[in-house]
């Protein structure tokens, strides 16, 4: 029997709460806390098991510490925004609580998605005898564990990695993001970096494109190369990687809207003065866009997210594809959320389960790929994210082409 506090009651926090409630024998005592407590209460009404709710502002270190000292959970699942990671980690250290998140720390003033701020907490978590598990969502999260699993079971050495994230779903809005709009747009409009021969190579955002046919019946989509945070930890933890790239699908409508919004300055992260009031354009824009937690009922279609891994086994070249396919409407029927929130919330619950059960509990700050991937992979099959492995012709290459880049905003 274990107790957790979930912080954040958006798309991801809601799925985490639903999935934890599906394992009442493990997650005995759940508190759902967020800035707007009414959202926690609305989620609590959907759940099969009683969950307590609380109000907390994660920008306030003292509010976080008093919440954790009052509730005394064993683990915090951070499903709020990347800006809050360090505050929540500090509060966990003060209150003696394990920590888990799905996105790395990002300062508000720069969109830089880097791990060093959180890795710097390693010794403090070791000294406190506490575990911090970073990036336990889908990407990062499942994609890191996929890589570790494939490296463990299929290769002597992995050499190239392409993480491919296709959302073949349609939410019916002219422009919406399937997770927090501010974080999504900061990520997509940042300069691209990919790992090549021991260093990160920087190129304009979305300046490389390929047409990718997903397995099964998901379809063919344009995918664009961009930076994603798991490239940093995977290139560090798998030093044999000569190249690692991340690709994401975008519809033409999404890219057109993003380009116009960037061109007129609406995606800017610097505060501007508006009639004597300081506003951040991207935060104002985020207020106007649909709430990702509200997309569930309208979103049709499937996601296909996975890894193409190249390397050598017994002296022979190999190419392995590992992926999960999620159906938006099936996710909605189960937990009242679309598949992106679902595919993030399930691995957060699994990571929490493995820390609480002791299988992934180890003092210090860890990325998910540093642990044994096998129990996580077994739990993905058990709790709603089944995956498949296929062997492809090692000569297969993505049909890449240059694409007119959007202007880098950050
Ligand atoms: P949402 O915007 O839907 O939800 C964010 C939640 O955080 C809201 O409940 C919001 O409260 C709360 N929040 C914001 N500021 C504060 C604060 N100061 N104090 C307390 N709570 C606060 O985002 P998502 O659920 O889509 O995303 C959540 C996280 O998951 C993000 O960090 C995102 O980057 C990450 N993510 C990770 C993925 C992965 O695969 N690894 C994929 C998708 C998302 P309020 O309602 O008051 O604004």
Short mmCIF file of C-alpha atoms and ligand atoms in Angstrom, two decimals:
data_model
loop_
_atom_site.label_atom_id
_atom_site.label_comp_id
_atom_site.label_asym_id
_atom_site.label_seq_id
_atom_site.Cartn_x
_atom_site.Cartn_y
_atom_site.Cartn_z
CA UNK A 1 0.00 0.00 0.00
CA UNK A 2 1.50 3.32 -1.05
CA UNK A 3 0.67 7.02 -1.05
CA UNK A 4 1.29 9.51 -3.86
CA UNK A 5 0.69 13.18 -4.54
CA UNK A 6 0.04 14.00 -8.20
CA UNK A 7 0.75 17.67 -9.02
CA UNK A 8 -1.00 19.05 -12.13
CA UNK A 9 -4.59 18.44 -13.19
CA UNK A 10 -4.32 18.90 -16.95
CA UNK A 11 -4.41 16.28 -19.71
CA UNK A 12 -1.53 14.23 -18.28
CA UNK A 13 -2.40 14.63 -14.57
CA UNK A 14 -5.91 13.39 -15.28
CA UNK A 15 -4.65 10.20 -16.96
CA UNK A 16 -2.14 9.58 -14.15
CA UNK A 17 -4.97 9.84 -11.62
CA UNK A 18 -7.20 7.47 -13.63
CA UNK A 19 -4.44 4.89 -14.11
CA UNK A 20 -3.29 4.99 -10.46
CA UNK A 21 -6.92 4.40 -9.43
CA UNK A 22 -6.96 1.29 -11.61
CA UNK A 23 -4.36 -0.22 -9.22
CA UNK A 24 -5.99 0.36 -5.83
CA UNK A 25 -3.96 -2.42 -4.22
CA UNK A 26 -0.77 -0.44 -4.97
CA UNK A 27 -1.84 3.22 -4.96
CA UNK A 28 -3.78 3.18 -1.74
CA UNK A 29 -3.82 6.89 -0.97
CA UNK A 30 -3.88 9.48 -3.78
CA UNK A 31 -3.92 13.27 -3.53
CA UNK A 32 -4.43 15.27 -6.72
CA UNK A 33 -3.11 18.82 -6.27
CA UNK A 34 -2.90 21.70 -8.71
CA UNK A 35 -3.05 25.48 -9.00
CA UNK A 36 -6.77 25.35 -9.79
CA UNK A 37 -8.30 22.90 -7.32
CA UNK A 38 -11.67 22.88 -9.11
CA UNK A 39 -9.97 20.99 -11.99
CA UNK A 40 -8.76 18.36 -9.51
CA UNK A 41 -12.28 18.01 -8.13
CA UNK A 42 -13.73 17.61 -11.63
CA UNK A 43 -11.27 14.77 -12.32
CA UNK A 44 -11.92 13.19 -8.90
CA UNK A 45 -15.63 12.94 -9.78
CA UNK A 46 -14.72 10.73 -12.80
CA UNK A 47 -12.68 8.26 -10.74
CA UNK A 48 -13.78 4.88 -9.35
CA UNK A 49 -11.93 5.38 -6.10
CA UNK A 50 -11.98 8.33 -3.68
CA UNK A 51 -9.08 10.70 -4.29
CA UNK A 52 -8.39 13.75 -2.13
CA UNK A 53 -7.67 17.09 -3.80
CA UNK A 54 -5.58 20.09 -2.80
CA UNK A 55 -4.64 23.54 -4.03
CA UNK A 56 -0.94 24.25 -4.57
CA UNK A 57 1.03 26.82 -6.52
CA UNK A 58 4.14 25.01 -7.71
CA UNK A 59 5.89 28.36 -8.19
CA UNK A 60 5.86 28.66 -4.40
CA UNK A 61 8.50 26.55 -2.64
CA UNK A 62 6.82 27.04 0.75
CA UNK A 63 3.39 25.90 -0.51
CA UNK A 64 4.95 22.76 -1.98
CA UNK A 65 6.82 21.91 1.22
CA UNK A 66 3.74 22.39 3.39
CA UNK A 67 1.63 20.23 1.04
CA UNK A 68 4.18 17.41 1.22
CA UNK A 69 4.76 17.74 4.96
CA UNK A 70 1.01 17.70 5.54
CA UNK A 71 0.27 14.73 3.25
CA UNK A 72 3.56 12.82 3.77
CA UNK A 73 3.33 10.82 0.52
CA UNK A 74 6.06 8.40 -0.51
CA UNK A 75 6.26 9.80 -4.03
CA UNK A 76 5.32 12.92 -5.98
CA UNK A 77 4.26 12.51 -9.62
CA UNK A 78 4.95 15.88 -11.24
CA UNK A 79 2.43 16.38 -14.06
CA UNK A 80 2.60 20.19 -13.90
CA UNK A 81 4.88 22.16 -16.23
CA UNK A 82 8.66 21.86 -16.75
CA UNK A 83 9.16 25.24 -15.04
CA UNK A 84 8.23 23.60 -11.72
CA UNK A 85 10.61 20.63 -11.74
CA UNK A 86 13.34 22.13 -9.55
CA UNK A 87 10.91 23.61 -7.01
CA UNK A 88 9.20 20.24 -6.68
CA UNK A 89 12.53 18.39 -6.41
CA UNK A 90 13.62 20.81 -3.66
CA UNK A 91 10.36 20.25 -1.80
CA UNK A 92 10.79 16.46 -2.12
CA UNK A 93 14.27 16.71 -0.59
CA UNK A 94 12.93 18.81 2.30
CA UNK A 95 9.97 16.51 2.96
CA UNK A 96 11.77 13.18 2.32
CA UNK A 97 9.67 12.15 -0.71
CA UNK A 98 10.61 10.33 -3.95
CA UNK A 99 10.13 12.30 -7.19
CA UNK A 100 9.02 11.53 -10.77
CA UNK A 101 8.34 13.74 -13.81
CA UNK A 102 7.64 13.52 -17.56
CA UNK A 103 9.54 16.54 -18.90
CA UNK A 104 12.91 18.08 -18.05
CA UNK A 105 13.35 21.41 -16.31
CA UNK A 106 13.13 24.48 -18.45
CA UNK A 107 13.67 28.04 -17.26
CA UNK A 108 10.82 30.33 -18.32
CA UNK A 109 13.17 32.83 -19.93
CA UNK A 110 14.97 30.39 -22.28
CA UNK A 111 13.51 27.42 -24.17
CA UNK A 112 16.44 25.08 -23.70
CA UNK A 113 15.20 21.63 -22.54
CA UNK A 114 18.43 20.53 -20.87
CA UNK A 115 19.00 17.96 -18.11
CA UNK A 116 22.00 19.47 -16.33
CA UNK A 117 19.94 21.38 -13.79
CA UNK A 118 18.24 18.17 -12.66
CA UNK A 119 21.32 15.91 -13.00
CA UNK A 120 23.06 18.35 -10.62
CA UNK A 121 20.66 17.13 -7.89
CA UNK A 122 22.04 13.57 -8.07
CA UNK A 123 24.26 13.69 -4.97
CA UNK A 124 21.58 15.43 -2.90
CA UNK A 125 19.08 12.65 -3.70
CA UNK A 126 21.76 10.00 -2.98
CA UNK A 127 22.53 11.61 0.39
CA UNK A 128 18.82 11.78 1.23
CA UNK A 129 18.29 8.14 0.21
CA UNK A 130 15.61 9.28 -2.26
CA UNK A 131 14.91 8.38 -5.87
CA UNK A 132 14.19 10.92 -8.62
CA UNK A 133 13.01 9.39 -11.89
CA UNK A 134 13.19 11.81 -14.82
CA UNK A 135 11.21 11.74 -18.04
CA UNK A 136 8.77 8.90 -17.40
CA UNK A 137 6.22 9.84 -20.08
CA UNK A 138 6.13 8.51 -23.65
CA UNK A 139 8.74 10.66 -25.36
CA UNK A 140 10.75 11.05 -23.23
CA UNK A 141 9.91 7.90 -21.34
CA UNK A 142 8.74 4.88 -23.29
CA UNK A 143 11.06 5.82 -26.20
CA UNK A 144 14.07 5.75 -23.84
CA UNK A 145 13.00 2.40 -22.40
CA UNK A 146 12.36 1.06 -25.93
CA UNK A 147 15.95 2.00 -26.81
CA UNK A 148 17.34 0.34 -23.68
CA UNK A 149 15.24 -2.79 -24.28
CA UNK A 150 16.32 -3.13 -27.90
CA UNK A 151 19.97 -2.50 -27.00
CA UNK A 152 19.73 -5.18 -24.30
CA UNK A 153 17.96 -7.90 -26.26
CA UNK A 154 18.73 -7.37 -29.96
CA UNK A 155 22.21 -5.89 -30.35
CA UNK A 156 25.82 -6.14 -29.28
CA UNK A 157 26.11 -2.42 -30.11
CA UNK A 158 23.52 0.17 -31.15
CA UNK A 159 24.81 2.79 -33.59
CA UNK A 160 21.89 4.83 -34.95
CA UNK A 161 18.56 5.82 -33.48
CA UNK A 162 15.57 7.51 -35.10
CA UNK A 163 12.69 8.23 -32.74
CA UNK A 164 9.52 8.73 -34.79
CA UNK A 165 6.43 10.29 -33.25
CA UNK A 166 3.40 10.23 -35.53
CA UNK A 167 0.06 11.56 -34.43
CA UNK A 168 -2.36 10.53 -37.15
CA UNK A 169 -5.27 11.89 -35.11
CA UNK A 170 -7.58 14.75 -36.01
CA UNK A 171 -9.11 16.92 -33.29
CA UNK A 172 -11.25 18.95 -35.68
CA UNK A 173 -9.89 22.37 -34.61
CA UNK A 174 -8.04 24.64 -37.08
CA UNK A 175 -5.10 24.80 -34.62
CA UNK A 176 -4.63 23.07 -31.29
CA UNK A 177 -1.78 21.36 -29.48
CA UNK A 178 -2.18 17.95 -27.93
CA UNK A 179 -0.27 18.83 -24.79
CA UNK A 180 0.30 22.11 -22.97
CA UNK A 181 0.30 24.75 -25.79
CA UNK A 182 3.06 26.91 -24.32
CA UNK A 183 5.48 24.00 -23.88
CA UNK A 184 4.50 22.46 -27.24
CA UNK A 185 5.13 25.66 -29.22
CA UNK A 186 8.39 26.42 -27.38
CA UNK A 187 9.57 22.92 -28.29
CA UNK A 188 8.53 22.92 -31.95
CA UNK A 189 9.81 26.43 -32.73
CA UNK A 190 13.23 25.87 -31.11
CA UNK A 191 16.32 25.23 -33.27
CA UNK A 192 16.79 21.59 -34.23
CA UNK A 193 19.67 19.64 -32.72
CA UNK A 194 20.56 16.06 -33.51
CA UNK A 195 23.42 13.87 -32.32
CA UNK A 196 26.09 13.11 -34.92
CA UNK A 197 29.57 11.68 -34.32
CA UNK A 198 29.95 12.74 -30.72
CA UNK A 199 28.32 16.17 -30.82
CA UNK A 200 25.02 17.95 -31.30
CA UNK A 201 24.60 19.50 -34.76
CA UNK A 202 22.29 22.53 -34.93
CA UNK A 203 20.02 23.22 -37.92
CA UNK A 204 16.97 25.45 -38.43
CA UNK A 205 13.72 24.13 -36.96
CA UNK A 206 11.89 21.53 -39.08
CA UNK A 207 14.36 21.95 -41.96
CA UNK A 208 14.54 18.22 -42.72
CA UNK A 209 11.49 16.21 -43.72
CA UNK A 210 10.70 12.62 -44.62
CA UNK A 211 7.54 10.76 -45.61
CA UNK A 212 7.00 7.92 -43.26
CA UNK A 213 4.64 4.98 -43.60
CA UNK A 214 3.63 3.69 -40.18
CA UNK A 215 3.12 0.00 -39.60
CA UNK A 216 -0.37 -1.52 -39.56
CA UNK A 217 -3.16 0.82 -40.67
CA UNK A 218 -1.97 4.16 -39.28
CA UNK A 219 -1.04 5.64 -42.68
CA UNK A 220 1.73 7.73 -44.29
CA UNK A 221 2.66 11.14 -42.85
CA UNK A 222 5.25 13.86 -43.33
CA UNK A 223 7.63 13.84 -40.37
CA UNK A 224 10.03 16.67 -39.48
CA UNK A 225 13.34 16.52 -37.63
CA UNK A 226 13.41 18.48 -34.39
CA UNK A 227 15.20 18.50 -31.06
CA UNK A 228 13.69 16.46 -28.28
CA UNK A 229 15.06 16.14 -24.79
CA UNK A 230 15.62 12.38 -24.73
CA UNK A 231 18.38 12.80 -27.33
CA UNK A 232 20.56 14.33 -24.61
CA UNK A 233 20.21 11.52 -22.09
CA UNK A 234 20.25 8.70 -24.67
CA UNK A 235 23.42 9.96 -26.38
CA UNK A 236 25.05 10.12 -22.93
CA UNK A 237 23.88 6.71 -21.71
CA UNK A 238 24.47 4.90 -25.03
CA UNK A 239 27.88 6.25 -26.06
CA UNK A 240 28.05 3.81 -29.01
CA UNK A 241 25.36 5.92 -30.76
CA UNK A 242 26.90 7.60 -33.80
CA UNK A 243 23.68 9.34 -34.74
CA UNK A 244 20.40 10.02 -32.92
CA UNK A 245 17.51 11.99 -34.38
CA UNK A 246 13.94 12.77 -33.40
CA UNK A 247 11.08 13.13 -35.91
CA UNK A 248 7.53 14.31 -35.39
CA UNK A 249 4.55 14.45 -37.75
CA UNK A 250 2.79 17.78 -38.31
CA UNK A 251 -0.17 18.57 -40.51
CA UNK A 252 0.17 21.34 -43.10
CA UNK A 253 -2.48 23.31 -41.19
CA UNK A 254 -0.48 23.11 -37.96
CA UNK A 255 2.70 24.31 -39.70
CA UNK A 256 0.93 27.15 -41.51
CA UNK A 257 -0.62 28.43 -38.30
CA UNK A 258 2.69 28.12 -36.47
CA UNK A 259 4.53 30.03 -39.18
CA UNK A 260 2.05 32.90 -39.18
CA UNK A 261 1.97 33.05 -35.39
CA UNK A 262 5.80 33.05 -35.29
CA UNK A 263 6.04 35.72 -37.98
CA UNK A 264 3.75 38.08 -36.09
CA UNK A 265 5.53 37.50 -32.79
CA UNK A 266 2.78 35.55 -31.02
CA UNK A 267 5.14 32.70 -30.08
CA UNK A 268 7.66 35.00 -28.37
CA UNK A 269 8.69 34.16 -24.81
CA UNK A 270 10.02 37.64 -23.89
CA UNK A 271 7.58 39.86 -21.97
CA UNK A 272 6.22 42.85 -23.91
CA UNK A 273 4.49 45.93 -22.65
CA UNK A 274 0.79 46.11 -23.58
CA UNK A 275 -0.99 49.23 -22.38
CA UNK A 276 1.16 49.42 -19.29
CA UNK A 277 0.87 45.70 -18.55
CA UNK A 278 3.65 43.16 -19.08
CA UNK A 279 2.47 40.13 -21.06
CA UNK A 280 4.32 37.17 -22.60
CA UNK A 281 2.92 36.64 -26.13
CA UNK A 282 3.11 32.83 -26.04
CA UNK A 283 1.28 32.75 -22.68
CA UNK A 284 -1.47 34.95 -24.07
CA UNK A 285 -1.70 32.71 -27.15
CA UNK A 286 -1.91 29.60 -24.93
CA UNK A 287 -4.98 31.11 -23.22
CA UNK A 288 -6.74 31.35 -26.58
CA UNK A 289 -6.01 27.81 -27.75
CA UNK A 290 -8.11 24.74 -26.91
CA UNK A 291 -7.24 23.07 -23.60
CA UNK A 292 -5.42 19.77 -24.42
CA UNK A 293 -7.46 18.09 -21.68
CA UNK A 294 -10.64 18.99 -23.59
CA UNK A 295 -9.62 17.46 -26.95
CA UNK A 296 -10.54 13.90 -25.99
CA UNK A 297 -14.15 13.73 -27.16
CA UNK A 298 -13.32 15.16 -30.61
CA UNK A 299 -10.05 13.42 -31.47
CA UNK A 300 -10.27 10.54 -33.93
CA UNK A 301 -7.46 8.40 -35.37
CA UNK A 302 -4.28 6.82 -34.04
CA UNK A 303 -0.79 7.62 -32.85
CA UNK A 304 2.27 5.53 -33.69
CA UNK A 305 5.39 6.33 -31.69
CA UNK A 306 8.51 4.23 -31.76
CA UNK A 307 12.20 3.83 -32.41
CA UNK A 308 14.17 2.64 -35.43
CA UNK A 309 17.39 1.25 -34.02
CA UNK A 310 20.40 0.25 -36.13
CA UNK A 311 23.45 -1.59 -34.95
CA UNK A 312 25.39 -4.80 -35.02
CA UNK A 313 24.65 -8.27 -33.64
CA UNK A 314 27.16 -11.12 -34.05
CA UNK A 315 29.03 -9.04 -36.63
CA UNK A 316 25.92 -8.47 -38.80
CA UNK A 317 24.03 -5.20 -39.41
CA UNK A 318 20.49 -5.12 -38.06
CA UNK A 319 17.58 -2.67 -38.12
CA UNK A 320 14.86 -3.09 -35.51
CA UNK A 321 11.60 -1.16 -35.21
CA UNK A 322 9.79 -1.01 -31.88
CA UNK A 323 6.54 0.90 -31.57
CA UNK A 324 3.21 1.40 -29.87
CA UNK A 325 -0.04 2.33 -31.59
CA UNK A 326 -2.73 4.12 -29.60
CA UNK A 327 -6.29 4.84 -30.69
CA UNK A 328 -7.55 8.25 -29.51
CA UNK A 329 -11.15 7.15 -29.10
CA UNK A 330 -10.21 3.95 -27.24
CA UNK A 331 -8.20 6.09 -24.79
CA UNK A 332 -11.14 8.44 -24.41
CA UNK A 333 -13.50 5.57 -23.64
CA UNK A 334 -11.14 4.30 -20.96
CA UNK A 335 -10.00 7.50 -19.19
CA UNK A 336 -11.76 10.41 -20.95
CA UNK A 337 -8.53 11.71 -22.56
CA UNK A 338 -6.95 11.70 -26.00
CA UNK A 339 -4.02 9.40 -26.79
CA UNK A 340 -1.17 11.90 -26.24
CA UNK A 341 -2.18 12.52 -22.63
CA UNK A 342 -2.90 8.79 -22.25
CA UNK A 343 0.47 7.71 -23.64
CA UNK A 344 2.20 10.11 -21.24
CA UNK A 345 0.15 9.32 -18.14
CA UNK A 346 0.44 5.52 -18.38
CA UNK A 347 4.29 5.47 -18.30
CA UNK A 348 4.19 7.98 -15.43
CA UNK A 349 2.02 5.55 -13.47
CA UNK A 350 4.31 2.64 -14.43
CA UNK A 351 7.45 4.53 -13.38
CA UNK A 352 5.76 5.38 -10.07
CA UNK A 353 4.78 1.73 -9.60
CA UNK A 354 8.35 0.54 -10.20
CA UNK A 355 9.81 3.08 -7.77
CA UNK A 356 7.24 2.24 -5.09
CA UNK A 357 7.65 -1.52 -5.55
CA UNK A 358 11.42 -1.09 -5.23
CA UNK A 359 12.38 -2.39 -8.70
CA UNK A 360 13.46 1.07 -9.85
CA UNK A 361 14.09 2.57 -6.42
CA UNK A 362 17.69 3.65 -6.14
CA UNK A 363 18.90 6.80 -4.40
CA UNK A 364 19.91 9.47 -6.90
CA UNK A 365 18.57 11.14 -10.04
CA UNK A 366 18.00 8.73 -12.92
CA UNK A 367 16.73 8.76 -16.47
CA UNK A 368 14.46 5.84 -17.22
CA UNK A 369 16.91 4.14 -19.62
CA UNK A 370 19.39 3.68 -16.75
CA UNK A 371 17.16 1.04 -15.16
CA UNK A 372 16.38 -2.52 -16.29
CA UNK A 373 13.85 -1.99 -19.10
CA UNK A 374 12.15 -5.40 -18.74
CA UNK A 375 9.65 -4.69 -15.91
CA UNK A 376 8.61 -1.39 -17.53
CA UNK A 377 8.08 -3.10 -20.89
CA UNK A 378 6.00 -5.85 -19.27
CA UNK A 379 3.87 -3.21 -17.54
CA UNK A 380 3.32 -1.30 -20.79
CA UNK A 381 1.69 -4.43 -22.21
CA UNK A 382 -0.33 -4.92 -19.04
CA UNK A 383 -1.59 -1.37 -18.53
CA UNK A 384 -2.67 -0.14 -21.95
CA UNK A 385 0.37 0.57 -24.15
CA UNK A 386 1.14 -2.71 -25.95
CA UNK A 387 4.21 -2.60 -28.17
CA UNK A 388 5.58 -4.61 -31.08
CA UNK A 389 9.05 -5.32 -32.41
CA UNK A 390 9.73 -5.97 -36.11
CA UNK A 391 12.97 -6.60 -37.96
CA UNK A 392 13.44 -4.49 -41.10
CA UNK A 393 15.87 -4.70 -44.01
CA UNK A 394 19.05 -3.03 -42.70
CA UNK A 395 19.36 -1.18 -46.03
CA UNK A 396 16.07 0.70 -45.39
CA UNK A 397 16.55 4.50 -45.10
CA UNK A 398 14.07 7.31 -44.43
CA UNK A 399 13.44 9.27 -47.67
CA UNK A 400 14.69 12.57 -46.30
CA UNK A 401 14.51 15.93 -48.10
CA UNK A 402 15.33 19.52 -47.22
CA UNK A 403 12.30 21.50 -46.15
CA UNK A 404 11.90 25.26 -46.11
CA UNK A 405 12.52 25.94 -42.47
CA UNK A 406 10.38 28.07 -40.23
CA UNK A 407 12.27 30.84 -38.47
CA UNK A 408 13.84 29.79 -35.21
CA UNK A 409 12.05 31.62 -32.46
CA UNK A 410 14.26 30.58 -29.56
P1 LIG B 1 -1.81 20.95 -19.22
O1 LIG B 1 -1.58 22.35 -19.57
O2 LIG B 1 -3.01 20.22 -19.70
O3 LIG B 1 -1.77 20.79 -17.61
C1 LIG B 1 -0.81 21.42 -16.83
C2 LIG B 1 -1.32 21.39 -15.39
O4 LIG B 1 -0.32 22.01 -14.56
C3 LIG B 1 -2.62 22.20 -15.21
O5 LIG B 1 -3.45 21.50 -14.34
C4 LIG B 1 -2.11 23.49 -14.57
O6 LIG B 1 -3.01 24.13 -13.72
C5 LIG B 1 -0.97 22.95 -13.73
N1 LIG B 1 -0.11 24.07 -13.35
C6 LIG B 1 0.39 25.04 -14.14
N2 LIG B 1 1.06 25.93 -13.41
C7 LIG B 1 0.98 25.50 -12.13
C8 LIG B 1 1.48 25.97 -10.90
N3 LIG B 1 2.21 27.10 -10.82
N4 LIG B 1 1.21 25.27 -9.78
C9 LIG B 1 0.48 24.14 -9.82
N5 LIG B 1 -0.03 23.62 -10.96
C10 LIG B 1 0.23 24.30 -12.10
O7 LIG B 1 -0.48 20.17 -19.67
P2 LIG B 1 -0.32 18.61 -20.00
O8 LIG B 1 -1.08 17.83 -19.00
O9 LIG B 1 -0.56 18.43 -21.43
O10 LIG B 1 1.25 18.42 -19.74
C11 LIG B 1 1.75 18.27 -18.43
C12 LIG B 1 3.24 17.97 -18.47
O11 LIG B 1 3.46 16.78 -19.19
C13 LIG B 1 4.07 19.05 -19.18
O12 LIG B 1 5.26 19.23 -18.45
C14 LIG B 1 4.41 18.45 -20.51
O13 LIG B 1 5.62 18.94 -21.04
C15 LIG B 1 4.52 16.98 -20.13
N6 LIG B 1 4.32 16.07 -21.27
C16 LIG B 1 5.22 15.05 -21.44
C17 LIG B 1 5.08 14.19 -22.50
C18 LIG B 1 5.98 13.02 -22.64
O14 LIG B 1 5.69 12.14 -23.47
N7 LIG B 1 7.06 12.90 -21.89
C19 LIG B 1 4.01 14.36 -23.50
C20 LIG B 1 3.04 15.39 -23.16
C21 LIG B 1 3.24 16.22 -22.09
P3 LIG B 1 -4.02 25.28 -14.24
O15 LIG B 1 -5.19 24.51 -14.72
O16 LIG B 1 -4.29 26.12 -13.06
O17 LIG B 1 -3.31 26.03 -15.33
#
